[in-house]
Amino acid sequence: MIEVNTGTDPLLKRAFSLFRITGKDLQILYRVRGKGTAILKNMKEGAYLDMLGPLGSFYPLPPEDQIPLIIAGGIGIASVFSLAERLAGRAIVFYGARKKYDLLMFKEIEACAHELVVSTDDGSAGRKGTVAEAVEAFLRSHASLIASCAIYACGPYPLLKTLAQMTQEYRIRTYVSMEEHMACGIGACLGCVVKTRDGYKRVCKEGPVMSATEILW
Amino acid sequence: MSIDISVRIGDLELKNPVMTASGTFGYGEEYAEFLDLSRLGAIVVKGLSLNPKEGNPPPRIVETASGMLNAIGLQNIGIERFIREKVPFLKTYDTKIIVNFFGDSVNEYVAAAERLSSVHGIHALEMNVSCPNKQAGWSIFGTDPLVMSQVVGAVRKASGLPLIVKLSPNVTDIAHMAKVAADAGADALSVINTLTGMAIDIRTRRPKLANRTGGLSGPAIKPVAVRMVYDVYKAVKIPIIGVGGIMNTEDALEFILAGASAVAVGTANFIRPTVSVEIIDGIAAFLAQEHISSFHSLRGTAHES
Ligand SMILES: Cc1cc2nc3c(=O)[nH]c(=O)nc-3n(C[C@H](O)[C@H](O)[C@H](O)COP(=O)(O)OP(=O)(O)OC[C@H]3O[C@@H](n4cnc5c(N)ncnc54)[C@H](O)[C@@H]3O)c2cc1C
Ligand SMILES: Cc1cc2nc3c(=O)[nH]c(=O)nc-3n(C[C@H](O)[C@H](O)[C@H](O)COP(=O)(O)O)c2cc1C
Ligand code: FES
């Protein structure tokens, strides 16, 4: 959670994934969305920011014999990037965006992925279509691998929902990183809940990474 | 010079006038890794009911200009689990534990108050009357003077603990409601709860909260809250706890000058988990700077002509 300004509007902290930690740097990768991210964008180098974290859960690392499929829709790449890096050379990464211009950190991902499957809605890079379609095509053509796959996904809600339904069909263990509006980020306000089989769970505390089968989509 | 900033709320002695507002501080433990809970005047825990409550569907939160709307829907773990799982932890801290509670009928309020009053480690009760009354077509308890008098009176008889009634600001005459609560036996009043509001998404043309309406909190409501404390101070003799948009020491002092004996910090906890402690230190520093030896002497001084 990052405090984007010291005034009262915007008031609440904004949630960001820890994109990458290198030596002394802690990096976030963000998309300008509204007021808060616009303030971040206009910040000068050397400015100070208050931050609370790291908070919440991370993707559980797959056992050695598993094939990790990492799936990122749009800015969701910020959440899964460090996982891809950690799994150096092991993961098959599916990265989808609206258009070529929106594909960030392309070289870096290519470098740490075992294989990179790119898709764009308008076909300006990689496969034309959604990232979910790309994943489905892969699964269909690699039926023998399915049993040893595990999925790690972050992106817009509709993408995660589609993936969850699809991977349930294929019986693939699937972890998704959820988004909800947040106030505290530390489990106190109960504002960020998603509905699960065991009732409402807090995205900031029990999440953001949750098992896809646990969520009532 | 060491300055005494302890205050009394009825029979309740607080080491300082700063507490945490219900629903913004969880059950205390969520904040334990950020600050020493023993520094707080009191912890007011998330509102509890006899039975656990699931709460509203998401989205439950939307940010507005200098404020936020919430429609948590009073989600809580229920009184029994609270007593079993949270009280033992809270008891290890040297602070006062105030339990905020509610019910959907007078009987439920009474049963909740009775149960909580028998528990060692709970020092006072705060009644949330800004919730719907099942027996009266889900109208809000705290907006009808007769109903409020009834429910506060019944709880008063059921509990020997100091009883704080938390007033709803969604009324025409808050001073009148304050008198009703005081006459029915309240030992103190918390002023104010959230103001009902709404935000609409112009693209989807639907309210942004799943519940449609929510409670507005944060700096946006502070002037309303200060005015209400000011009005209530004129109407009743019992202590007032000022709540609404307090972000820093200056805000807290404004409430004291309007007539509050103590303050509760709410939404600000979300932005700076350590803010309550900063305000406690800030109040002491202010008194030292201004050479004021008695915190109590500040109370209500905005009323002097
Ligand atoms: C766990 C988590 C991790 C995230 N990681 C990243 C990341 O790495 N990079 C990135 O670009 N974005 C990320 N987001 C989304 C990011 O928090 C929002 O884009 C950002 O809060 C928008 O703020 P704003 O002031 O620019 O937008 P506004 O629309 O002005 O924000 C208004 C309010 O809505 C909230 N809000 C708006 N969009 C979202 C959203 N999608 N999710 C949650 N709250 C939202 C804001 O926090 C704020 O309270 C993440 C969200 C969550 C919950
Ligand atoms: C997320 C949230 C949950 C709340 N839950 C409760 C509650 O359970 N019971 C209650 O009496 N007040 C509740 N409140 C109201 C606060 O205690 C407080 O009265 C109000 O937010 C105004 O203060 P603030 O502007 O400092 O937040 C809640 C407020 C927020 C923001
Ligand atoms: S943001 Fe407050 S509980 Fe998750």
Coordinates of C-alpha atoms and ligand atoms in Angstrom, one line a residue:
Chain A
M1 CA 0.0 0.0 0.0
I2 CA 1.4 3.3 -1.1
E3 CA 0.5 6.8 0.1
V4 CA 0.4 8.8 -3.1
N5 CA 0.0 12.2 -1.5
T6 CA 0.0 13.8 1.9
G7 CA -3.2 15.7 1.5
T8 CA -6.7 14.4 1.9
D9 CA -7.7 13.9 -1.7
P10 CA -6.9 11.3 -2.8
L11 CA -7.3 10.0 0.8
L12 CA -6.6 6.3 0.9
K13 CA -3.4 4.5 0.1
R14 CA -3.2 2.6 -3.2
A15 CA -2.4 -1.1 -3.5
F16 CA 0.5 -2.2 -5.7
S17 CA 2.3 -5.4 -6.2
L18 CA 5.9 -5.6 -5.4
F19 CA 7.0 -5.8 -9.0
R20 CA 10.7 -6.4 -8.4
I21 CA 13.3 -6.1 -5.7
T22 CA 16.8 -5.5 -6.9
G23 CA 19.6 -4.8 -4.4
K24 CA 18.5 -1.6 -2.8
D25 CA 15.6 -0.9 -5.0
L26 CA 12.0 -1.9 -4.5
Q27 CA 10.1 -1.4 -7.7
I28 CA 6.5 -1.1 -8.6
L29 CA 5.1 -1.2 -12.1
Y30 CA 1.8 0.6 -12.5
R31 CA -0.7 1.8 -15.0
V32 CA -2.1 5.3 -14.7
R33 CA -5.7 4.8 -13.9
G34 CA -7.1 7.8 -12.0
K35 CA -6.1 10.5 -9.5
G36 CA -3.6 8.6 -7.4
T37 CA -1.6 7.0 -10.1
A38 CA -1.5 10.3 -12.0
I39 CA 0.1 11.9 -8.9
L40 CA 2.7 9.1 -8.9
K41 CA 3.5 9.7 -12.5
N42 CA 4.2 13.4 -11.9
M43 CA 6.5 12.7 -9.0
K44 CA 10.1 13.9 -9.4
E45 CA 13.0 11.6 -9.0
G46 CA 14.2 11.6 -5.4
A47 CA 10.8 12.3 -3.9
Y48 CA 9.7 10.4 -0.8
L49 CA 6.8 8.0 -0.6
D50 CA 5.3 6.3 2.5
M51 CA 4.7 2.7 2.0
L52 CA 3.2 -0.1 4.1
G53 CA 4.3 -3.6 3.2
P54 CA 5.0 -6.2 2.1
L55 CA 1.4 -7.3 2.8
G56 CA -0.6 -10.4 2.1
S57 CA 0.2 -13.7 0.4
F58 CA 2.5 -14.6 -2.5
Y59 CA 2.2 -17.4 -5.1
P60 CA 3.1 -20.7 -3.5
L61 CA 6.2 -21.9 -5.4
P62 CA 5.6 -25.0 -7.5
P63 CA 7.4 -28.3 -6.7
E64 CA 10.3 -29.1 -9.0
D65 CA 8.4 -31.6 -11.1
Q66 CA 5.6 -29.2 -12.0
I67 CA 5.3 -27.0 -15.1
P68 CA 4.3 -23.5 -14.0
L69 CA 2.1 -21.6 -16.4
I70 CA 2.2 -17.9 -15.6
I71 CA -0.6 -15.9 -17.0
A72 CA -0.7 -12.1 -17.0
G73 CA -3.4 -9.9 -18.4
G74 CA -2.4 -6.2 -18.9
I75 CA -0.8 -4.6 -15.8
G76 CA -1.2 -8.0 -14.1
I77 CA 2.3 -8.6 -15.2
A78 CA 3.4 -6.5 -12.2
S79 CA 2.2 -9.2 -9.9
V80 CA 3.6 -12.3 -11.6
F81 CA 6.9 -10.9 -12.9
S82 CA 8.9 -11.7 -9.8
L83 CA 7.5 -15.2 -9.8
A84 CA 8.7 -15.7 -13.3
E85 CA 12.1 -14.4 -12.3
R86 CA 12.3 -16.7 -9.4
L87 CA 11.4 -19.7 -11.5
A88 CA 14.2 -18.7 -13.8
G89 CA 13.7 -20.5 -17.1
R90 CA 11.0 -22.9 -15.8
A91 CA 7.8 -21.1 -16.5
I92 CA 5.7 -20.8 -19.6
V93 CA 4.5 -17.3 -19.6
F94 CA 1.2 -16.2 -21.3
Y95 CA 1.2 -12.4 -21.5
G96 CA -1.8 -10.6 -23.0
A97 CA -2.6 -7.0 -23.5
R98 CA -4.9 -4.8 -25.6
K99 CA -2.2 -3.8 -28.0
K100 CA 1.5 -4.1 -28.6
Y101 CA 2.2 -0.8 -26.9
D102 CA 0.8 -2.1 -23.6
L103 CA 3.2 -5.0 -23.4
L104 CA 5.7 -3.9 -20.7
M105 CA 9.0 -5.4 -19.7
F106 CA 8.9 -7.6 -22.7
K107 CA 12.7 -8.3 -22.9
E108 CA 13.0 -9.1 -19.2
I109 CA 10.1 -11.5 -19.3
E110 CA 11.4 -13.2 -22.4
A111 CA 14.7 -13.6 -20.6
C112 CA 13.4 -15.4 -17.6
A113 CA 10.6 -17.5 -19.2
H114 CA 11.0 -21.0 -20.6
E115 CA 8.6 -20.0 -23.3
L116 CA 6.7 -16.8 -23.8
V117 CA 3.3 -16.7 -25.5
V118 CA 2.1 -13.2 -26.4
S119 CA -1.4 -12.2 -27.4
T120 CA -3.0 -8.9 -28.1
D121 CA -6.7 -8.1 -28.6
D122 CA -5.9 -6.3 -31.8
G123 CA -3.3 -8.7 -33.1
S124 CA -0.5 -6.0 -33.1
A125 CA 1.8 -8.4 -31.4
G126 CA 1.7 -12.2 -31.0
R127 CA -1.5 -14.1 -31.2
K128 CA -4.7 -12.1 -31.9
G129 CA -7.2 -12.6 -29.1
T130 CA -7.4 -12.9 -25.4
V131 CA -4.8 -14.4 -23.2
A132 CA -7.4 -16.9 -22.0
E133 CA -7.8 -18.1 -25.6
A134 CA -4.1 -18.5 -25.9
V135 CA -4.0 -20.6 -22.7
E136 CA -6.8 -22.8 -23.9
A137 CA -5.1 -23.4 -27.2
F138 CA -2.0 -24.4 -25.4
L139 CA -3.8 -26.8 -23.1
R140 CA -5.6 -28.4 -26.0
S141 CA -2.4 -29.0 -27.9
H142 CA -0.5 -30.3 -24.8
A143 CA -3.0 -32.6 -23.3
S144 CA -0.3 -34.9 -21.9
L145 CA 1.2 -32.1 -19.9
I146 CA -1.9 -31.0 -18.2
A147 CA -1.6 -33.2 -15.2
S148 CA 1.7 -31.7 -14.3
C149 CA 0.7 -28.0 -14.8
A150 CA 0.0 -25.4 -12.2
I151 CA -1.4 -22.0 -13.0
Y152 CA -0.5 -18.6 -11.6
A153 CA -2.6 -15.7 -12.9
C154 CA -3.1 -12.0 -12.4
G155 CA -5.2 -9.7 -14.5
P156 CA -8.7 -8.2 -14.8
Y157 CA -11.6 -10.0 -13.1
P158 CA -13.2 -11.4 -16.2
L159 CA -9.9 -13.0 -17.3
L160 CA -9.4 -14.6 -13.9
K161 CA -13.0 -15.8 -13.9
T162 CA -12.7 -17.4 -17.4
L163 CA -9.4 -19.0 -16.4
A164 CA -10.9 -20.4 -13.2
Q165 CA -13.7 -22.0 -15.1
M166 CA -11.4 -23.4 -17.7
T167 CA -8.8 -24.8 -15.4
Q168 CA -11.4 -26.4 -13.2
E169 CA -12.5 -28.3 -16.3
Y170 CA -9.0 -29.4 -16.9
R171 CA -8.4 -30.0 -13.2
I172 CA -5.3 -27.8 -13.0
R173 CA -4.3 -26.3 -9.7
T174 CA -4.8 -22.5 -10.2
Y175 CA -3.8 -19.5 -8.1
V176 CA -5.1 -16.1 -8.9
S177 CA -4.2 -12.7 -7.5
M178 CA -7.4 -10.8 -6.8
E179 CA -8.2 -7.1 -6.7
E180 CA -10.7 -5.3 -4.6
H181 CA -11.0 -1.8 -3.4
M182 CA -9.0 -1.4 -0.2
A183 CA -8.8 1.0 2.6
C184 CA -6.5 -0.3 5.3
G185 CA -4.5 -3.1 3.6
I186 CA -4.0 -4.8 6.9
G187 CA -7.2 -6.7 7.5
A188 CA -8.9 -4.3 9.8
C189 CA -11.6 -2.6 7.7
L190 CA -13.2 -5.6 6.0
G191 CA -13.6 -3.6 2.9
C192 CA -11.7 -5.7 0.4
V193 CA -13.5 -9.0 0.7
V194 CA -14.3 -11.6 -2.0
K195 CA -16.8 -14.4 -1.5
T196 CA -15.3 -17.8 -1.0
R197 CA -16.5 -21.3 -0.1
D198 CA -15.7 -20.4 3.5
G199 CA -17.5 -17.0 3.5
Y200 CA -15.9 -13.6 2.8
K201 CA -12.1 -13.5 2.8
R202 CA -10.0 -10.4 2.8
V203 CA -7.9 -9.8 -0.3
C204 CA -5.3 -7.8 1.7
K205 CA -4.8 -10.5 4.3
E206 CA -5.9 -14.0 3.2
G207 CA -5.0 -12.8 -0.4
P208 CA -4.3 -11.3 -2.8
V209 CA -3.2 -14.7 -4.0
M210 CA -6.0 -17.3 -3.6
S211 CA -6.8 -20.7 -4.9
A212 CA -9.2 -20.3 -7.8
T213 CA -11.5 -23.1 -6.7
E214 CA -12.0 -21.4 -3.4
I215 CA -13.6 -18.3 -4.9
L216 CA -17.2 -18.1 -5.7
W217 CA -17.0 -16.2 -8.9
Chain B
M1 CA 6.8 19.3 33.0
S2 CA 4.7 16.2 32.8
I3 CA 1.2 17.0 31.8
D4 CA -1.7 14.9 32.9
I5 CA -3.9 14.1 29.9
S6 CA -6.0 11.4 31.6
V7 CA -9.8 11.8 31.3
R8 CA -12.9 10.3 32.8
I9 CA -15.8 9.0 30.7
G10 CA -18.4 8.3 33.4
D11 CA -16.7 5.7 35.6
L12 CA -14.2 4.9 33.0
E13 CA -10.7 6.2 33.5
L14 CA -8.6 6.7 30.4
K15 CA -4.9 7.4 30.5
N16 CA -5.3 9.8 27.6
P17 CA -8.2 11.1 25.5
V18 CA -7.5 9.2 22.3
M19 CA -9.2 6.0 21.3
T20 CA -9.8 4.2 18.1
A21 CA -13.2 4.3 16.4
S22 CA -15.2 1.1 16.0
G23 CA -14.8 -0.7 12.7
T24 CA -11.5 1.1 11.8
F25 CA -9.2 -0.8 14.2
G26 CA -10.4 -4.4 13.7
Y27 CA -10.2 -6.3 17.0
G28 CA -7.0 -4.5 17.9
E29 CA -4.6 -7.3 16.9
E30 CA -4.4 -6.1 13.3
Y31 CA -2.6 -3.0 14.5
A32 CA -0.4 -4.6 17.2
E33 CA 2.5 -4.9 14.8
F34 CA 2.5 -1.2 14.0
L35 CA 2.0 0.4 17.4
D36 CA 2.1 -0.3 21.1
L37 CA -1.6 -0.8 21.9
S38 CA -0.9 0.0 25.6
R39 CA -0.3 3.6 24.6
L40 CA -4.0 4.1 23.6
G41 CA -6.6 5.7 25.8
A42 CA -8.9 2.9 24.7
I43 CA -9.5 0.5 21.9
V44 CA -13.1 0.4 20.6
V45 CA -13.5 -2.8 18.7
K46 CA -15.4 -3.6 15.5
G47 CA -19.2 -3.7 16.1
L48 CA -20.3 -7.1 17.4
S49 CA -23.7 -8.9 17.5
L50 CA -24.9 -11.9 19.3
N51 CA -24.5 -14.1 16.2
P52 CA -21.8 -13.7 13.6
K53 CA -22.8 -11.6 10.6
E54 CA -21.6 -12.1 7.1
G55 CA -21.8 -8.5 5.9
N56 CA -22.5 -7.0 2.5
P57 CA -21.3 -8.2 -0.9
P58 CA -18.4 -6.3 -2.5
P59 CA -17.6 -3.6 -3.5
R60 CA -17.9 -2.4 0.0
I61 CA -15.7 0.6 -0.3
V62 CA -15.5 3.6 -2.5
E63 CA -13.3 6.6 -2.2
T64 CA -14.9 10.1 -2.4
A65 CA -13.4 13.6 -2.2
S66 CA -11.5 13.7 1.1
G67 CA -13.5 10.8 2.4
M68 CA -14.8 7.3 1.8
L69 CA -18.1 5.5 1.7
N70 CA -18.3 2.1 3.3
A71 CA -21.0 -0.6 3.3
I72 CA -19.3 -3.4 5.2
G73 CA -22.7 -4.4 6.5
L74 CA -21.6 -4.9 10.1
Q75 CA -19.6 -8.1 9.3
N76 CA -18.4 -9.6 12.6
I77 CA -17.4 -12.8 14.2
G78 CA -20.1 -12.7 16.9
I79 CA -19.8 -12.1 20.6
E80 CA -18.9 -15.7 21.7
R81 CA -16.0 -16.0 19.3
F82 CA -14.8 -12.5 20.3
I83 CA -14.9 -13.5 23.9
R84 CA -13.0 -16.7 23.3
E85 CA -10.5 -15.6 20.7
K86 CA -9.9 -11.9 21.0
V87 CA -10.4 -10.9 24.6
P88 CA -7.5 -13.0 26.0
F89 CA -5.2 -11.1 23.6
L90 CA -6.6 -7.7 24.3
K91 CA -6.3 -8.3 28.0
T92 CA -2.5 -8.5 27.7
Y93 CA -2.4 -4.7 27.0
D94 CA -2.6 -1.9 29.5
T95 CA -5.5 0.0 27.8
K96 CA -9.3 0.1 28.1
I97 CA -11.3 -2.2 25.9
I98 CA -14.6 -0.8 24.8
V99 CA -16.9 -3.1 22.9
N100 CA -19.1 -1.7 20.2
F101 CA -22.3 -3.7 19.7
F102 CA -25.6 -3.7 18.0
G103 CA -28.7 -5.9 17.5
D104 CA -31.7 -6.0 15.2
S105 CA -34.2 -5.9 18.1
V106 CA -34.4 -4.5 21.6
N107 CA -34.1 -8.1 22.9
E108 CA -31.0 -8.7 21.0
Y109 CA -29.4 -5.5 22.2
V110 CA -30.2 -6.5 25.8
A111 CA -28.9 -10.1 25.4
A112 CA -25.7 -8.8 23.8
A113 CA -25.2 -6.3 26.6
E114 CA -25.8 -8.9 29.3
R115 CA -23.4 -11.3 27.8
L116 CA -20.6 -8.7 27.3
S117 CA -21.1 -7.3 30.8
S118 CA -20.1 -10.6 32.4
V119 CA -16.7 -10.8 30.7
H120 CA -13.6 -9.8 32.6
G121 CA -11.4 -7.5 30.4
I122 CA -14.2 -5.6 28.8
H123 CA -14.3 -2.1 30.4
A124 CA -17.2 -0.4 28.7
L125 CA -19.9 -0.8 26.1
E126 CA -20.6 1.4 23.1
M127 CA -24.0 1.0 21.5
N128 CA -24.3 1.4 17.8
V129 CA -27.8 2.6 17.2
S130 CA -27.2 3.4 13.5
C131 CA -28.5 0.0 12.5
P132 CA -31.9 -1.3 11.3
N133 CA -34.7 -2.5 13.6
K134 CA -36.3 -5.7 12.4
Q135 CA -39.4 -5.1 14.5
A136 CA -40.1 -1.7 12.9
G137 CA -39.7 -2.3 9.2
W138 CA -35.9 -2.0 9.4
S139 CA -36.0 1.7 10.3
I140 CA -32.9 2.9 12.0
F141 CA -33.0 2.7 15.9
G142 CA -31.0 5.9 16.3
T143 CA -33.2 8.1 14.2
D144 CA -36.5 7.7 16.1
P145 CA -36.4 9.3 19.6
L146 CA -39.0 6.9 21.1
V147 CA -37.3 3.7 19.8
M148 CA -33.9 5.0 20.9
S149 CA -35.2 5.8 24.4
Q150 CA -36.6 2.3 24.6
V151 CA -33.5 0.5 23.5
V152 CA -31.0 2.6 25.5
G153 CA -33.2 2.3 28.6
A154 CA -33.4 -1.5 28.2
V155 CA -29.7 -1.9 27.7
R156 CA -29.0 0.5 30.7
K157 CA -30.9 -1.9 33.0
A158 CA -29.1 -4.9 31.6
S159 CA -25.5 -3.8 32.1
G160 CA -23.5 -2.4 34.9
L161 CA -20.7 -1.3 32.6
P162 CA -20.2 2.3 31.5
L163 CA -22.6 2.8 28.6
I164 CA -21.7 4.9 25.6
V165 CA -24.3 5.6 23.0
K166 CA -23.0 6.3 19.6
L167 CA -25.3 8.8 17.9
S168 CA -26.3 8.7 14.2
P169 CA -25.8 12.0 12.4
N170 CA -28.6 11.2 10.0
V171 CA -31.2 13.0 12.1
T172 CA -32.6 16.5 12.0
D173 CA -31.9 17.5 15.6
I174 CA -28.9 15.7 17.1
A175 CA -29.1 17.7 20.3
H176 CA -32.5 16.3 20.9
M177 CA -31.3 12.7 20.3
A178 CA -28.5 13.3 22.7
K179 CA -30.9 14.4 25.4
V180 CA -33.0 11.3 24.7
A181 CA -30.0 9.0 25.1
A182 CA -28.8 10.8 28.2
D183 CA -32.3 10.6 29.8
A184 CA -32.5 6.9 29.0
G185 CA -29.3 6.3 31.0
A186 CA -26.3 6.7 28.7
D187 CA -23.1 7.6 30.6
A188 CA -21.5 9.1 27.5
L189 CA -22.1 9.8 23.9
S190 CA -20.0 9.2 20.8
V191 CA -20.7 11.8 18.2
I192 CA -20.8 10.9 15.3
N193 CA -21.3 7.7 13.3
T194 CA -21.0 7.9 9.5
L195 CA -23.3 10.0 7.3
T196 CA -25.3 8.0 4.8
G197 CA -24.2 8.7 1.2
M198 CA -24.0 7.4 -2.3
A199 CA -21.7 7.5 -5.3
I200 CA -22.8 6.5 -8.8
D201 CA -20.6 5.2 -11.7
I202 CA -21.5 7.3 -14.7
R203 CA -20.4 4.6 -17.1
T204 CA -22.4 1.7 -15.7
R205 CA -25.1 4.1 -14.4
R206 CA -25.3 2.1 -11.2
P207 CA -24.3 3.0 -7.6
K208 CA -20.7 2.1 -7.0
L209 CA -21.4 0.2 -3.8
A210 CA -23.1 -3.2 -4.1
N211 CA -25.3 -2.1 -1.2
R212 CA -26.0 1.1 -3.1
T213 CA -25.7 3.4 -0.1
G214 CA -22.8 3.6 2.4
G215 CA -21.5 5.5 5.4
L216 CA -19.4 8.5 4.7
S217 CA -16.3 9.0 6.9
G218 CA -13.0 10.8 6.8
P219 CA -12.0 14.5 6.6
A220 CA -15.1 15.3 4.5
I221 CA -17.3 14.9 7.5
K222 CA -15.3 16.7 10.1
P223 CA -17.1 20.1 10.0
V224 CA -20.4 18.3 10.4
A225 CA -19.1 16.3 13.3
V226 CA -17.6 19.3 15.1
R227 CA -20.8 21.2 14.8
M228 CA -22.7 18.2 16.1
V229 CA -20.4 17.9 19.1
Y230 CA -20.9 21.6 19.7
D231 CA -24.7 21.3 19.7
V232 CA -24.7 18.2 21.9
Y233 CA -22.4 19.8 24.4
K234 CA -25.0 22.5 24.9
A235 CA -27.7 20.0 25.4
V236 CA -26.3 17.4 27.8
K237 CA -24.1 17.2 30.8
I238 CA -22.6 13.7 30.1
P239 CA -19.1 13.4 28.5
I240 CA -18.9 13.4 24.7
I241 CA -16.4 11.4 22.6
G242 CA -15.8 13.4 19.4
V243 CA -15.6 11.3 16.2
G244 CA -15.4 12.2 12.5
G245 CA -12.6 13.0 10.2
I246 CA -9.9 13.3 12.8
M247 CA -6.5 13.1 10.9
N248 CA -4.1 14.9 13.3
T249 CA -3.7 16.6 16.6
E250 CA -5.2 19.9 15.4
D251 CA -8.4 18.1 14.4
A252 CA -8.6 16.3 17.7
L253 CA -8.2 19.6 19.6
E254 CA -11.0 21.2 17.6
F255 CA -13.4 18.5 18.9
I256 CA -12.2 19.1 22.5
L257 CA -12.8 22.9 22.1
A258 CA -16.3 22.1 20.7
G259 CA -17.1 20.1 23.9
A260 CA -15.7 16.6 23.6
S261 CA -13.9 15.1 26.6
A262 CA -12.1 12.6 24.4
V263 CA -11.8 11.7 20.7
A264 CA -11.9 8.5 18.6
V265 CA -9.8 8.2 15.5
G266 CA -11.4 6.3 12.6
T267 CA -10.6 6.4 8.9
A268 CA -7.2 8.0 9.6
N269 CA -6.0 4.6 10.9
F270 CA -6.3 3.3 7.4
I271 CA -3.9 5.9 6.1
R272 CA -1.4 6.0 9.0
P273 CA -1.7 3.0 11.4
T274 CA 0.3 4.9 14.0
V275 CA -1.8 8.1 13.8
S276 CA -3.5 7.7 17.2
V277 CA -0.2 7.6 19.0
E278 CA 1.0 10.6 17.1
I279 CA -2.1 12.4 18.2
I280 CA -1.5 11.5 21.9
D281 CA 2.0 12.8 21.7
G282 CA 0.8 15.8 19.7
I283 CA -1.8 16.8 22.4
A284 CA 0.8 16.6 25.1
A285 CA 3.2 18.7 23.0
F286 CA 0.5 21.3 22.3
L287 CA -0.3 21.7 26.0
A288 CA 3.4 22.1 26.8
Q289 CA 3.9 24.6 24.1
E290 CA 0.8 26.7 25.1
H291 CA 1.7 26.4 28.8
I292 CA -1.7 24.7 29.6
S293 CA -1.4 22.5 32.6
S294 CA -4.9 21.0 32.6
F295 CA -6.1 19.2 29.5
H296 CA -9.6 19.3 31.0
S297 CA -9.6 23.1 31.0
L298 CA -9.7 23.1 27.2
R299 CA -13.0 21.3 27.0
G300 CA -15.8 23.3 25.4
T301 CA -13.9 26.6 25.4
A302 CA -15.1 27.4 21.9
H303 CA -18.5 28.1 23.6
E304 CA -17.1 31.0 25.7
S305 CA -18.3 34.3 24.3
Ligands
LIG1 C1 -3.5 -6.4 -4.4 C2 -3.5 -5.4 -5.5 C3 -2.4 -5.2 -6.3 C4 -2.3 -4.3 -7.3 N1 -1.2 -4.2 -8.0 C5 -1.1 -3.2 -9.0 C6 0.1 -3.1 -9.7 O1 1.1 -3.7 -9.4 N2 0.2 -2.1 -10.7 C7 -1.0 -1.4 -11.0 O2 -0.9 -0.5 -11.9 N3 -2.1 -1.5 -10.3 C8 -2.2 -2.4 -9.3 N4 -3.4 -2.5 -8.6 C9 -4.5 -1.7 -8.9 C10 -4.3 -0.3 -8.3 O3 -4.4 -0.4 -6.9 C11 -5.3 0.7 -8.9 O4 -5.1 0.9 -10.2 C12 -5.1 2.1 -8.2 O5 -5.5 2.0 -6.8 C13 -5.9 3.2 -8.9 O6 -5.8 4.3 -8.2 P1 -6.1 5.7 -8.8 O7 -6.1 6.8 -7.8 O8 -5.1 6.0 -9.9 O9 -7.5 5.5 -9.5 P2 -8.9 6.0 -9.0 O10 -9.9 5.3 -9.9 O11 -9.0 7.5 -8.9 O12 -9.1 5.4 -7.6 C14 -10.2 5.6 -6.8 C15 -10.3 4.5 -5.7 O13 -10.5 3.2 -6.3 C16 -9.5 2.3 -6.0 N5 -9.2 1.5 -7.1 C17 -9.3 1.9 -8.4 N6 -9.0 0.9 -9.2 C18 -8.8 -0.2 -8.4 C19 -8.4 -1.6 -8.7 N7 -8.3 -2.0 -9.9 N8 -8.2 -2.4 -7.6 C20 -8.3 -1.9 -6.4 N9 -8.7 -0.6 -6.1 C21 -8.9 0.2 -7.1 C22 -8.3 3.1 -5.6 O14 -7.4 2.5 -4.7 C23 -9.0 4.3 -4.9 O15 -9.4 4.0 -3.6 C24 -3.5 -3.5 -7.6 C25 -4.6 -3.6 -6.8 C26 -4.7 -4.5 -5.8 C27 -5.9 -4.7 -5.0
LIG2 C1 -14.9 0.7 7.4 C2 -15.7 1.3 8.6 C3 -16.4 0.5 9.5 C4 -17.1 1.0 10.5 N1 -17.8 0.1 11.4 C5 -18.4 0.6 12.5 C6 -19.1 -0.3 13.4 O1 -19.0 -1.5 13.3 N2 -19.8 0.3 14.4 C7 -19.9 1.7 14.6 O2 -20.5 2.1 15.6 N3 -19.2 2.5 13.8 C8 -18.5 2.0 12.7 N4 -17.9 2.9 11.8 C9 -18.0 4.4 12.1 C10 -16.7 4.9 12.7 O3 -16.5 4.3 14.0 C11 -16.7 6.4 12.9 O4 -17.8 6.8 13.7 C12 -16.9 7.1 11.5 O5 -16.1 6.5 10.6 C13 -16.5 8.6 11.6 O6 -15.1 8.8 12.0 P1 -13.9 8.9 10.9 O7 -14.3 10.0 10.0 O8 -12.7 9.3 11.8 O9 -13.7 7.6 10.3 C14 -17.2 2.4 10.7 C15 -16.5 3.2 9.9 C16 -15.7 2.7 8.8 C17 -15.0 3.7 7.9
FES3 S1 -8.2 -3.4 2.9 FE1 -9.0 -3.3 4.9 S2 -9.4 -5.4 5.3 FE2 -8.4 -5.4 3.4

